Amino acid sequence: MATISELRVHRGRRAEGWLLVLSWALAVLARGLVDYHADYLELGALTWYAAGFAVAAAVLHIALRIFAPDSDQVVLPSVLGLIAVALAEIRRLDFAYAARGRDTDFAGTQIGWAILGAVVFIAVLIVIRDHRVLRRFTYTAGVLGIVMYLLPAVPGLGKEINGAKIWIGAFGHSLQPGEFGKILLVVFFAGYLQTNRDALALAGPKVLGMRLPRMRDMGPLAIMFGAALLIMINQKDLGAALLFFGIFIGMVYVATERISWVVIGLVLFVVGAIGAGIVFPHVASRYDAWLHAMDPQVYSSGKSEQLVRGLFGMASGGLFGTGLGNGRPDLVPYAESDFIIPSLGEELGLTGLMAILTLYVILVQRAMRTAIGVRDGFGKLLSAGLGFALTLQVFIVVGGVTRLIPLTGLTTPFLAYGGSSMVANWVVIALILRISDQARRPAQSPETRTDPATAPSRRRPDLEEAAAQ
């Protein structure tokens, strides 16, 4: 006879508190090292910074205790750990720019963006109490997502920076709407695939041992391929199109479990990327810088100068790095934004870079674990899609600066300077934690459910009148 015992579920909020203390210690230590090596160490300023970081971590921790008490306990400390390292490195670059006569305050501005992102994070947790409500806005999210990606094409609104047209001007600042568009498209993909997964997973012809989808089911893939090409042509950048198409292919694979969708998607994207390189000169220039980065003619033309400087910076860092404040990451253009990974690689070395990438692996692993644990299909696809978005974005950036793939204009989540990326990725984390709250919440036990025998019966005036007669 089987014995059923009550399983006690640990929410892990206390463990999260201790992990947040580690993130706080990392933030204070990194900032102290940067100030010390810049001969700018002031205990008063460092104390204020430590107190502010502690208050922010405590507020976020309390918000999770109130609004998502069963959510994953590892995600928030990992995010704050990434932000702590990034703020120190960006401040270090401010000192380096000041030494060269360039007055910047990227670190102060980035602290403001991080606080705004944290406020948006709490607002998402308060407003969206159940992630399943997002399914009602499946097609609205799809339309808005495409509009966000195409906004930079609007005359007078779009801004071309460094060859890529992925920004718009708003309130005196540059906004990258594609960062928010990716979240809306993940919501759309999750809702669409949850409804149509059976049709997409139907049997088709078998070719070379692989079962292919039927031609009439290829419509969604063809539409996404066309949209990715349109984004590539419009924005003059491979990264946004790769992120857009990659999220769709990854979520289709999760929904259908058919490798043929992945193979067909990769073939289509490679063919499209090669075609774009032949037709459009700006895409060909990116390929030239990637394939012939060390060619003196390509370097002297400026096509690969940024990439080569970043590679040499990471090489000089070696295994353990030069130390925070002891390298020369300021020699690489846009070291605080697009090339912050080489900056960190130079000063923290391969060891530090692997530690940073491990934090991303933890975030993605927790998103996938949430997808496995949540009980509804929409939540599974939404959590997996958000995990894919983080994975692809980090891979595209790290692959670009290490010359594994062509360089793109995407930013590293939580590390690169910029408000759009910071706020949008805080929203991604809020949604993952909201889903994990549902996934880790204990199922309602039969004893706590309403007993029909003892529950108050529904009043039937007609039967009462009949009994009285």
PDB file of C-alpha atoms in Angstrom, residues 114-376:
ATOM      1  CA  ALA A 114      18.875  50.615 -14.073  1.00  0.00           C
ATOM      2  CA  ILE A 115      16.589  52.261 -11.490  1.00  0.00           C
ATOM      3  CA  LEU A 116      13.956  52.939 -14.180  1.00  0.00           C
ATOM      4  CA  GLY A 117      14.192  49.305 -15.293  1.00  0.00           C
ATOM      5  CA  ALA A 118      13.706  48.131 -11.699  1.00  0.00           C
ATOM      6  CA  VAL A 119      10.594  50.327 -11.372  1.00  0.00           C
ATOM      7  CA  VAL A 120       9.193  48.885 -14.615  1.00  0.00           C
ATOM      8  CA  PHE A 121      10.044  45.397 -13.309  1.00  0.00           C
ATOM      9  CA  ILE A 122       7.923  45.957 -10.181  1.00  0.00           C
ATOM     10  CA  ALA A 123       5.118  47.537 -12.246  1.00  0.00           C
ATOM     11  CA  VAL A 124       4.963  44.462 -14.527  1.00  0.00           C
ATOM     12  CA  LEU A 125       4.734  42.179 -11.474  1.00  0.00           C
ATOM     13  CA  ILE A 126       1.882  44.286 -10.062  1.00  0.00           C
ATOM     14  CA  VAL A 127      -0.101  44.668 -13.300  1.00  0.00           C
ATOM     15  CA  ILE A 128       0.320  41.130 -14.712  1.00  0.00           C
ATOM     16  CA  ARG A 129      -0.797  38.825 -11.901  1.00  0.00           C
ATOM     17  CA  ASP A 130      -1.316  35.880 -14.261  1.00  0.00           C
ATOM     18  CA  HIS A 131       0.774  35.467 -17.423  1.00  0.00           C
ATOM     19  CA  ARG A 132      -2.117  33.717 -19.198  1.00  0.00           C
ATOM     20  CA  VAL A 133      -3.888  37.059 -19.575  1.00  0.00           C
ATOM     21  CA  LEU A 134      -1.318  37.958 -22.267  1.00  0.00           C
ATOM     22  CA  ARG A 135      -2.770  35.295 -24.557  1.00  0.00           C
ATOM     23  CA  ARG A 136      -5.790  37.534 -25.131  1.00  0.00           C
ATOM     24  CA  PHE A 137      -3.482  39.992 -26.914  1.00  0.00           C
ATOM     25  CA  THR A 138      -1.763  37.476 -29.214  1.00  0.00           C
ATOM     26  CA  TYR A 139      -2.386  39.201 -32.552  1.00  0.00           C
ATOM     27  CA  THR A 140      -2.258  42.723 -31.085  1.00  0.00           C
ATOM     28  CA  ALA A 141       1.210  41.897 -29.745  1.00  0.00           C
ATOM     29  CA  GLY A 142       2.232  40.541 -33.181  1.00  0.00           C
ATOM     30  CA  VAL A 143       1.191  43.720 -35.013  1.00  0.00           C
ATOM     31  CA  LEU A 144       2.798  46.006 -32.412  1.00  0.00           C
ATOM     32  CA  GLY A 145       5.994  43.918 -32.492  1.00  0.00           C
ATOM     33  CA  ILE A 146       6.359  44.326 -36.273  1.00  0.00           C
ATOM     34  CA  VAL A 147       5.574  48.047 -35.986  1.00  0.00           C
ATOM     35  CA  MET A 148       8.298  48.415 -33.328  1.00  0.00           C
ATOM     36  CA  TYR A 149      10.866  46.804 -35.628  1.00  0.00           C
ATOM     37  CA  LEU A 150       9.856  48.975 -38.591  1.00  0.00           C
ATOM     38  CA  LEU A 151       9.643  52.316 -36.703  1.00  0.00           C
ATOM     39  CA  PRO A 152      13.257  53.281 -37.599  1.00  0.00           C
ATOM     40  CA  ALA A 153      12.147  53.330 -41.258  1.00  0.00           C
ATOM     41  CA  VAL A 154       9.765  56.252 -40.631  1.00  0.00           C
ATOM     42  CA  PRO A 155      11.262  59.405 -42.240  1.00  0.00           C
ATOM     43  CA  GLY A 156      12.272  61.964 -39.626  1.00  0.00           C
ATOM     44  CA  LEU A 157      11.944  59.460 -36.789  1.00  0.00           C
ATOM     45  CA  GLY A 158      14.625  56.862 -37.554  1.00  0.00           C
ATOM     46  CA  LYS A 159      18.298  57.528 -36.774  1.00  0.00           C
ATOM     47  CA  GLU A 160      21.276  55.846 -38.435  1.00  0.00           C
ATOM     48  CA  ILE A 161      24.190  55.297 -36.033  1.00  0.00           C
ATOM     49  CA  ASN A 162      27.382  53.491 -36.996  1.00  0.00           C
ATOM     50  CA  GLY A 163      25.856  52.207 -40.241  1.00  0.00           C
ATOM     51  CA  ALA A 164      22.816  50.542 -38.601  1.00  0.00           C
ATOM     52  CA  LYS A 165      19.338  52.066 -38.627  1.00  0.00           C
ATOM     53  CA  ILE A 166      17.821  50.562 -35.481  1.00  0.00           C
ATOM     54  CA  TRP A 167      17.189  53.700 -33.387  1.00  0.00           C
ATOM     55  CA  ILE A 168      14.530  56.400 -33.283  1.00  0.00           C
ATOM     56  CA  GLY A 169      14.763  59.842 -31.700  1.00  0.00           C
ATOM     57  CA  ALA A 170      12.495  60.426 -28.682  1.00  0.00           C
ATOM     58  CA  PHE A 171      12.606  63.219 -26.058  1.00  0.00           C
ATOM     59  CA  GLY A 172      16.175  64.105 -26.923  1.00  0.00           C
ATOM     60  CA  HIS A 173      17.354  60.505 -26.534  1.00  0.00           C
ATOM     61  CA  SER A 174      17.844  57.542 -28.850  1.00  0.00           C
ATOM     62  CA  LEU A 175      15.408  54.663 -28.365  1.00  0.00           C
ATOM     63  CA  GLN A 176      15.871  51.176 -29.801  1.00  0.00           C
ATOM     64  CA  PRO A 177      12.248  49.990 -30.320  1.00  0.00           C
ATOM     65  CA  GLY A 178      13.345  46.527 -31.493  1.00  0.00           C
ATOM     66  CA  GLU A 179      14.268  45.700 -27.864  1.00  0.00           C
ATOM     67  CA  PHE A 180      10.588  46.001 -26.910  1.00  0.00           C
ATOM     68  CA  GLY A 181       9.432  44.505 -30.220  1.00  0.00           C
ATOM     69  CA  LYS A 182      11.164  41.217 -29.422  1.00  0.00           C
ATOM     70  CA  ILE A 183       9.070  40.829 -26.225  1.00  0.00           C
ATOM     71  CA  LEU A 184       5.826  41.507 -28.101  1.00  0.00           C
ATOM     72  CA  LEU A 185       6.785  39.011 -30.813  1.00  0.00           C
ATOM     73  CA  VAL A 186       7.556  36.320 -28.219  1.00  0.00           C
ATOM     74  CA  VAL A 187       4.037  36.844 -26.800  1.00  0.00           C
ATOM     75  CA  PHE A 188       2.610  36.558 -30.331  1.00  0.00           C
ATOM     76  CA  PHE A 189       4.604  33.428 -31.191  1.00  0.00           C
ATOM     77  CA  ALA A 190       3.592  31.762 -27.912  1.00  0.00           C
ATOM     78  CA  GLY A 191      -0.117  32.450 -28.477  1.00  0.00           C
ATOM     79  CA  TYR A 192      -0.066  31.504 -32.176  1.00  0.00           C
ATOM     80  CA  LEU A 193       1.920  28.287 -31.720  1.00  0.00           C
ATOM     81  CA  GLN A 194      -0.154  27.209 -28.716  1.00  0.00           C
ATOM     82  CA  THR A 195      -3.252  27.428 -30.921  1.00  0.00           C
ATOM     83  CA  ASN A 196      -1.771  25.922 -34.109  1.00  0.00           C
ATOM     84  CA  ARG A 197       0.826  23.470 -32.783  1.00  0.00           C
ATOM     85  CA  ASP A 198      -1.194  20.400 -33.815  1.00  0.00           C
ATOM     86  CA  ALA A 199      -1.430  21.561 -37.442  1.00  0.00           C
ATOM     87  CA  LEU A 200       2.320  22.366 -37.564  1.00  0.00           C
ATOM     88  CA  ALA A 201       3.250  19.004 -36.025  1.00  0.00           C
ATOM     89  CA  LEU A 202       1.229  16.866 -38.477  1.00  0.00           C
ATOM     90  CA  ALA A 203       3.075  14.193 -40.408  1.00  0.00           C
ATOM     91  CA  GLY A 204       4.609  15.083 -43.775  1.00  0.00           C
ATOM     92  CA  PRO A 205       6.815  13.424 -46.411  1.00  0.00           C
ATOM     93  CA  LYS A 206      10.001  11.716 -45.239  1.00  0.00           C
ATOM     94  CA  VAL A 207      13.191  12.799 -47.074  1.00  0.00           C
ATOM     95  CA  LEU A 208      16.717  11.543 -46.198  1.00  0.00           C
ATOM     96  CA  GLY A 209      15.453  10.109 -42.919  1.00  0.00           C
ATOM     97  CA  MET A 210      13.933  13.438 -41.824  1.00  0.00           C
ATOM     98  CA  ARG A 211      10.189  14.056 -41.798  1.00  0.00           C
ATOM     99  CA  LEU A 212       9.452  17.405 -43.459  1.00  0.00           C
ATOM    100  CA  PRO A 213       6.400  19.589 -42.808  1.00  0.00           C
ATOM    101  CA  ARG A 214       3.699  19.723 -45.443  1.00  0.00           C
ATOM    102  CA  MET A 215       3.844  22.569 -47.974  1.00  0.00           C
ATOM    103  CA  ARG A 216       0.519  23.950 -46.774  1.00  0.00           C
ATOM    104  CA  ASP A 217       1.963  24.253 -43.246  1.00  0.00           C
ATOM    105  CA  MET A 218       4.999  26.240 -44.454  1.00  0.00           C
ATOM    106  CA  GLY A 219       3.068  29.527 -44.522  1.00  0.00           C
ATOM    107  CA  PRO A 220       4.143  30.795 -41.067  1.00  0.00           C
ATOM    108  CA  LEU A 221       7.811  30.046 -41.838  1.00  0.00           C
ATOM    109  CA  ALA A 222       7.589  31.844 -45.207  1.00  0.00           C
ATOM    110  CA  ILE A 223       5.978  34.901 -43.573  1.00  0.00           C
ATOM    111  CA  MET A 224       8.632  35.060 -40.826  1.00  0.00           C
ATOM    112  CA  PHE A 225      11.409  34.649 -43.432  1.00  0.00           C
ATOM    113  CA  GLY A 226      10.012  37.548 -45.464  1.00  0.00           C
ATOM    114  CA  ALA A 227       9.683  39.710 -42.347  1.00  0.00           C
ATOM    115  CA  ALA A 228      13.297  38.933 -41.339  1.00  0.00           C
ATOM    116  CA  LEU A 229      14.522  39.931 -44.814  1.00  0.00           C
ATOM    117  CA  LEU A 230      12.500  43.149 -44.632  1.00  0.00           C
ATOM    118  CA  ILE A 231      14.043  44.002 -41.257  1.00  0.00           C
ATOM    119  CA  MET A 232      17.533  43.242 -42.589  1.00  0.00           C
ATOM    120  CA  ILE A 233      17.023  45.496 -45.613  1.00  0.00           C
ATOM    121  CA  ASN A 234      15.418  48.300 -43.620  1.00  0.00           C
ATOM    122  CA  GLN A 235      17.789  48.375 -40.670  1.00  0.00           C
ATOM    123  CA  LYS A 236      20.989  47.548 -42.583  1.00  0.00           C
ATOM    124  CA  ASP A 237      21.834  45.116 -39.813  1.00  0.00           C
ATOM    125  CA  LEU A 238      22.000  41.334 -39.600  1.00  0.00           C
ATOM    126  CA  GLY A 239      21.562  41.079 -35.815  1.00  0.00           C
ATOM    127  CA  ALA A 240      17.911  42.155 -35.502  1.00  0.00           C
ATOM    128  CA  ALA A 241      16.831  39.851 -38.348  1.00  0.00           C
ATOM    129  CA  LEU A 242      18.788  36.927 -36.881  1.00  0.00           C
ATOM    130  CA  LEU A 243      17.240  37.527 -33.446  1.00  0.00           C
ATOM    131  CA  PHE A 244      13.707  37.840 -34.889  1.00  0.00           C
ATOM    132  CA  PHE A 245      13.930  34.708 -37.077  1.00  0.00           C
ATOM    133  CA  GLY A 246      15.909  32.690 -34.502  1.00  0.00           C
ATOM    134  CA  ILE A 247      13.295  33.213 -31.767  1.00  0.00           C
ATOM    135  CA  PHE A 248      10.560  32.004 -34.126  1.00  0.00           C
ATOM    136  CA  ILE A 249      12.473  28.894 -35.216  1.00  0.00           C
ATOM    137  CA  GLY A 250      13.380  28.027 -31.623  1.00  0.00           C
ATOM    138  CA  MET A 251       9.789  28.359 -30.444  1.00  0.00           C
ATOM    139  CA  VAL A 252       8.459  26.325 -33.398  1.00  0.00           C
ATOM    140  CA  TYR A 253      10.881  23.549 -32.448  1.00  0.00           C
ATOM    141  CA  VAL A 254       9.715  23.652 -28.810  1.00  0.00           C
ATOM    142  CA  ALA A 255       6.064  23.541 -29.932  1.00  0.00           C
ATOM    143  CA  THR A 256       6.384  20.762 -32.550  1.00  0.00           C
ATOM    144  CA  GLU A 257       9.561  18.881 -31.472  1.00  0.00           C
ATOM    145  CA  ARG A 258      10.473  18.505 -35.180  1.00  0.00           C
ATOM    146  CA  ILE A 259      14.096  19.163 -36.146  1.00  0.00           C
ATOM    147  CA  SER A 260      13.050  19.659 -39.782  1.00  0.00           C
ATOM    148  CA  TRP A 261      11.702  23.146 -38.941  1.00  0.00           C
ATOM    149  CA  VAL A 262      15.136  24.119 -37.580  1.00  0.00           C
ATOM    150  CA  VAL A 263      16.998  22.744 -40.630  1.00  0.00           C
ATOM    151  CA  ILE A 264      14.664  24.463 -43.116  1.00  0.00           C
ATOM    152  CA  GLY A 265      14.836  27.723 -41.144  1.00  0.00           C
ATOM    153  CA  LEU A 266      18.640  27.719 -41.033  1.00  0.00           C
ATOM    154  CA  VAL A 267      18.904  26.983 -44.767  1.00  0.00           C
ATOM    155  CA  LEU A 268      16.463  29.790 -45.588  1.00  0.00           C
ATOM    156  CA  PHE A 269      18.296  32.294 -43.362  1.00  0.00           C
ATOM    157  CA  VAL A 270      21.751  31.425 -44.725  1.00  0.00           C
ATOM    158  CA  VAL A 271      20.466  31.771 -48.305  1.00  0.00           C
ATOM    159  CA  GLY A 272      18.830  35.109 -47.431  1.00  0.00           C
ATOM    160  CA  ALA A 273      21.949  36.416 -45.675  1.00  0.00           C
ATOM    161  CA  ILE A 274      24.197  35.478 -48.633  1.00  0.00           C
ATOM    162  CA  GLY A 275      21.732  37.087 -51.055  1.00  0.00           C
ATOM    163  CA  ALA A 276      21.644  40.271 -48.969  1.00  0.00           C
ATOM    164  CA  GLY A 277      25.458  40.334 -48.987  1.00  0.00           C
ATOM    165  CA  ILE A 278      25.454  40.193 -52.800  1.00  0.00           C
ATOM    166  CA  VAL A 279      22.716  42.794 -53.342  1.00  0.00           C
ATOM    167  CA  PHE A 280      23.333  45.340 -50.556  1.00  0.00           C
ATOM    168  CA  PRO A 281      26.778  47.014 -50.190  1.00  0.00           C
ATOM    169  CA  HIS A 282      26.385  47.740 -46.446  1.00  0.00           C
ATOM    170  CA  VAL A 283      25.818  44.043 -45.696  1.00  0.00           C
ATOM    171  CA  ALA A 284      28.780  43.106 -47.934  1.00  0.00           C
ATOM    172  CA  SER A 285      30.936  45.534 -45.937  1.00  0.00           C
ATOM    173  CA  ARG A 286      30.040  43.685 -42.715  1.00  0.00           C
ATOM    174  CA  TYR A 287      31.004  40.347 -44.305  1.00  0.00           C
ATOM    175  CA  ASP A 288      34.266  41.818 -45.605  1.00  0.00           C
ATOM    176  CA  ALA A 289      35.201  43.052 -42.119  1.00  0.00           C
ATOM    177  CA  TRP A 290      34.357  39.620 -40.688  1.00  0.00           C
ATOM    178  CA  LEU A 291      36.178  37.441 -43.227  1.00  0.00           C
ATOM    179  CA  HIS A 292      39.216  39.705 -43.832  1.00  0.00           C
ATOM    180  CA  ALA A 293      39.510  41.568 -40.522  1.00  0.00           C
ATOM    181  CA  MET A 294      43.320  41.332 -40.428  1.00  0.00           C
ATOM    182  CA  ASP A 295      43.787  42.435 -44.044  1.00  0.00           C
ATOM    183  CA  PRO A 296      45.736  45.765 -43.942  1.00  0.00           C
ATOM    184  CA  GLN A 297      43.528  47.275 -46.650  1.00  0.00           C
ATOM    185  CA  VAL A 298      40.296  46.351 -44.845  1.00  0.00           C
ATOM    186  CA  TYR A 299      41.709  47.603 -41.526  1.00  0.00           C
ATOM    187  CA  SER A 300      42.970  50.899 -42.960  1.00  0.00           C
ATOM    188  CA  SER A 301      39.574  51.514 -44.571  1.00  0.00           C
ATOM    189  CA  GLY A 302      38.019  51.460 -41.090  1.00  0.00           C
ATOM    190  CA  LYS A 303      35.754  48.470 -41.738  1.00  0.00           C
ATOM    191  CA  SER A 304      37.424  46.170 -39.218  1.00  0.00           C
ATOM    192  CA  GLU A 305      39.282  48.641 -36.996  1.00  0.00           C
ATOM    193  CA  GLN A 306      36.835  48.359 -34.094  1.00  0.00           C
ATOM    194  CA  LEU A 307      36.724  44.557 -34.305  1.00  0.00           C
ATOM    195  CA  VAL A 308      40.516  44.158 -34.467  1.00  0.00           C
ATOM    196  CA  ARG A 309      41.105  46.535 -31.545  1.00  0.00           C
ATOM    197  CA  GLY A 310      38.610  44.580 -29.467  1.00  0.00           C
ATOM    198  CA  LEU A 311      40.305  41.267 -30.335  1.00  0.00           C
ATOM    199  CA  PHE A 312      43.740  42.602 -29.388  1.00  0.00           C
ATOM    200  CA  GLY A 313      42.311  44.013 -26.154  1.00  0.00           C
ATOM    201  CA  MET A 314      40.891  40.619 -25.130  1.00  0.00           C
ATOM    202  CA  ALA A 315      44.169  38.923 -26.103  1.00  0.00           C
ATOM    203  CA  SER A 316      46.154  41.307 -23.885  1.00  0.00           C
ATOM    204  CA  GLY A 317      43.880  40.398 -20.962  1.00  0.00           C
ATOM    205  CA  GLY A 318      44.973  36.769 -21.035  1.00  0.00           C
ATOM    206  CA  LEU A 319      43.623  34.277 -18.532  1.00  0.00           C
ATOM    207  CA  PHE A 320      43.133  36.563 -15.510  1.00  0.00           C
ATOM    208  CA  GLY A 321      43.014  40.043 -17.079  1.00  0.00           C
ATOM    209  CA  THR A 322      44.865  43.247 -16.372  1.00  0.00           C
ATOM    210  CA  GLY A 323      42.585  44.111 -13.418  1.00  0.00           C
ATOM    211  CA  LEU A 324      39.774  46.633 -13.193  1.00  0.00           C
ATOM    212  CA  GLY A 325      41.211  50.027 -14.082  1.00  0.00           C
ATOM    213  CA  ASN A 326      44.564  48.730 -15.374  1.00  0.00           C
ATOM    214  CA  GLY A 327      43.739  48.035 -19.038  1.00  0.00           C
ATOM    215  CA  ARG A 328      43.130  50.284 -22.041  1.00  0.00           C
ATOM    216  CA  PRO A 329      39.585  49.380 -23.151  1.00  0.00           C
ATOM    217  CA  ASP A 330      39.007  53.031 -24.087  1.00  0.00           C
ATOM    218  CA  LEU A 331      41.081  52.472 -27.243  1.00  0.00           C
ATOM    219  CA  VAL A 332      38.139  50.506 -28.722  1.00  0.00           C
ATOM    220  CA  PRO A 333      35.321  52.668 -30.170  1.00  0.00           C
ATOM    221  CA  TYR A 334      32.000  52.301 -28.321  1.00  0.00           C
ATOM    222  CA  ALA A 335      33.700  50.324 -25.527  1.00  0.00           C
ATOM    223  CA  GLU A 336      30.868  51.156 -23.107  1.00  0.00           C
ATOM    224  CA  SER A 337      28.055  49.838 -25.342  1.00  0.00           C
ATOM    225  CA  ASP A 338      28.571  47.517 -28.347  1.00  0.00           C
ATOM    226  CA  PHE A 339      32.076  46.470 -27.239  1.00  0.00           C
ATOM    227  CA  ILE A 340      31.698  46.158 -23.475  1.00  0.00           C
ATOM    228  CA  ILE A 341      32.406  42.415 -23.717  1.00  0.00           C
ATOM    229  CA  PRO A 342      35.981  43.042 -25.028  1.00  0.00           C
ATOM    230  CA  SER A 343      36.390  45.729 -22.320  1.00  0.00           C
ATOM    231  CA  LEU A 344      35.503  43.217 -19.609  1.00  0.00           C
ATOM    232  CA  GLY A 345      37.575  40.515 -21.318  1.00  0.00           C
ATOM    233  CA  GLU A 346      40.649  42.745 -21.234  1.00  0.00           C
ATOM    234  CA  GLU A 347      40.359  43.758 -17.574  1.00  0.00           C
ATOM    235  CA  LEU A 348      38.861  40.559 -16.094  1.00  0.00           C
ATOM    236  CA  GLY A 349      40.480  38.076 -18.469  1.00  0.00           C
ATOM    237  CA  LEU A 350      39.043  34.857 -19.834  1.00  0.00           C
ATOM    238  CA  THR A 351      38.203  33.768 -16.270  1.00  0.00           C
ATOM    239  CA  GLY A 352      36.082  36.831 -15.575  1.00  0.00           C
ATOM    240  CA  LEU A 353      34.401  36.613 -18.968  1.00  0.00           C
ATOM    241  CA  MET A 354      33.505  32.961 -18.345  1.00  0.00           C
ATOM    242  CA  ALA A 355      32.024  33.955 -14.961  1.00  0.00           C
ATOM    243  CA  ILE A 356      29.859  36.592 -16.659  1.00  0.00           C
ATOM    244  CA  LEU A 357      28.712  34.135 -19.323  1.00  0.00           C
ATOM    245  CA  THR A 358      27.903  31.654 -16.551  1.00  0.00           C
ATOM    246  CA  LEU A 359      25.437  34.168 -15.084  1.00  0.00           C
ATOM    247  CA  TYR A 360      23.705  34.288 -18.489  1.00  0.00           C
ATOM    248  CA  VAL A 361      23.654  30.478 -18.605  1.00  0.00           C
ATOM    249  CA  ILE A 362      21.993  30.473 -15.169  1.00  0.00           C
ATOM    250  CA  LEU A 363      19.314  32.929 -16.365  1.00  0.00           C
ATOM    251  CA  VAL A 364      18.544  30.867 -19.475  1.00  0.00           C
ATOM    252  CA  GLN A 365      18.592  27.599 -17.517  1.00  0.00           C
ATOM    253  CA  ARG A 366      16.066  28.985 -15.020  1.00  0.00           C
ATOM    254  CA  ALA A 367      13.842  30.194 -17.889  1.00  0.00           C
ATOM    255  CA  MET A 368      13.894  26.720 -19.477  1.00  0.00           C
ATOM    256  CA  ARG A 369      13.315  25.061 -16.117  1.00  0.00           C
ATOM    257  CA  THR A 370      10.302  27.323 -15.629  1.00  0.00           C
ATOM    258  CA  ALA A 371       9.020  26.294 -19.077  1.00  0.00           C
ATOM    259  CA  ILE A 372       9.231  22.648 -18.032  1.00  0.00           C
ATOM    260  CA  GLY A 373       7.519  23.229 -14.693  1.00  0.00           C
ATOM    261  CA  VAL A 374       4.605  25.472 -15.663  1.00  0.00           C
ATOM    262  CA  ARG A 375       1.356  23.635 -16.319  1.00  0.00           C
ATOM    263  CA  ASP A 376      -0.168  25.551 -19.260  1.00  0.00           C
TER     264      ASP A 376
END
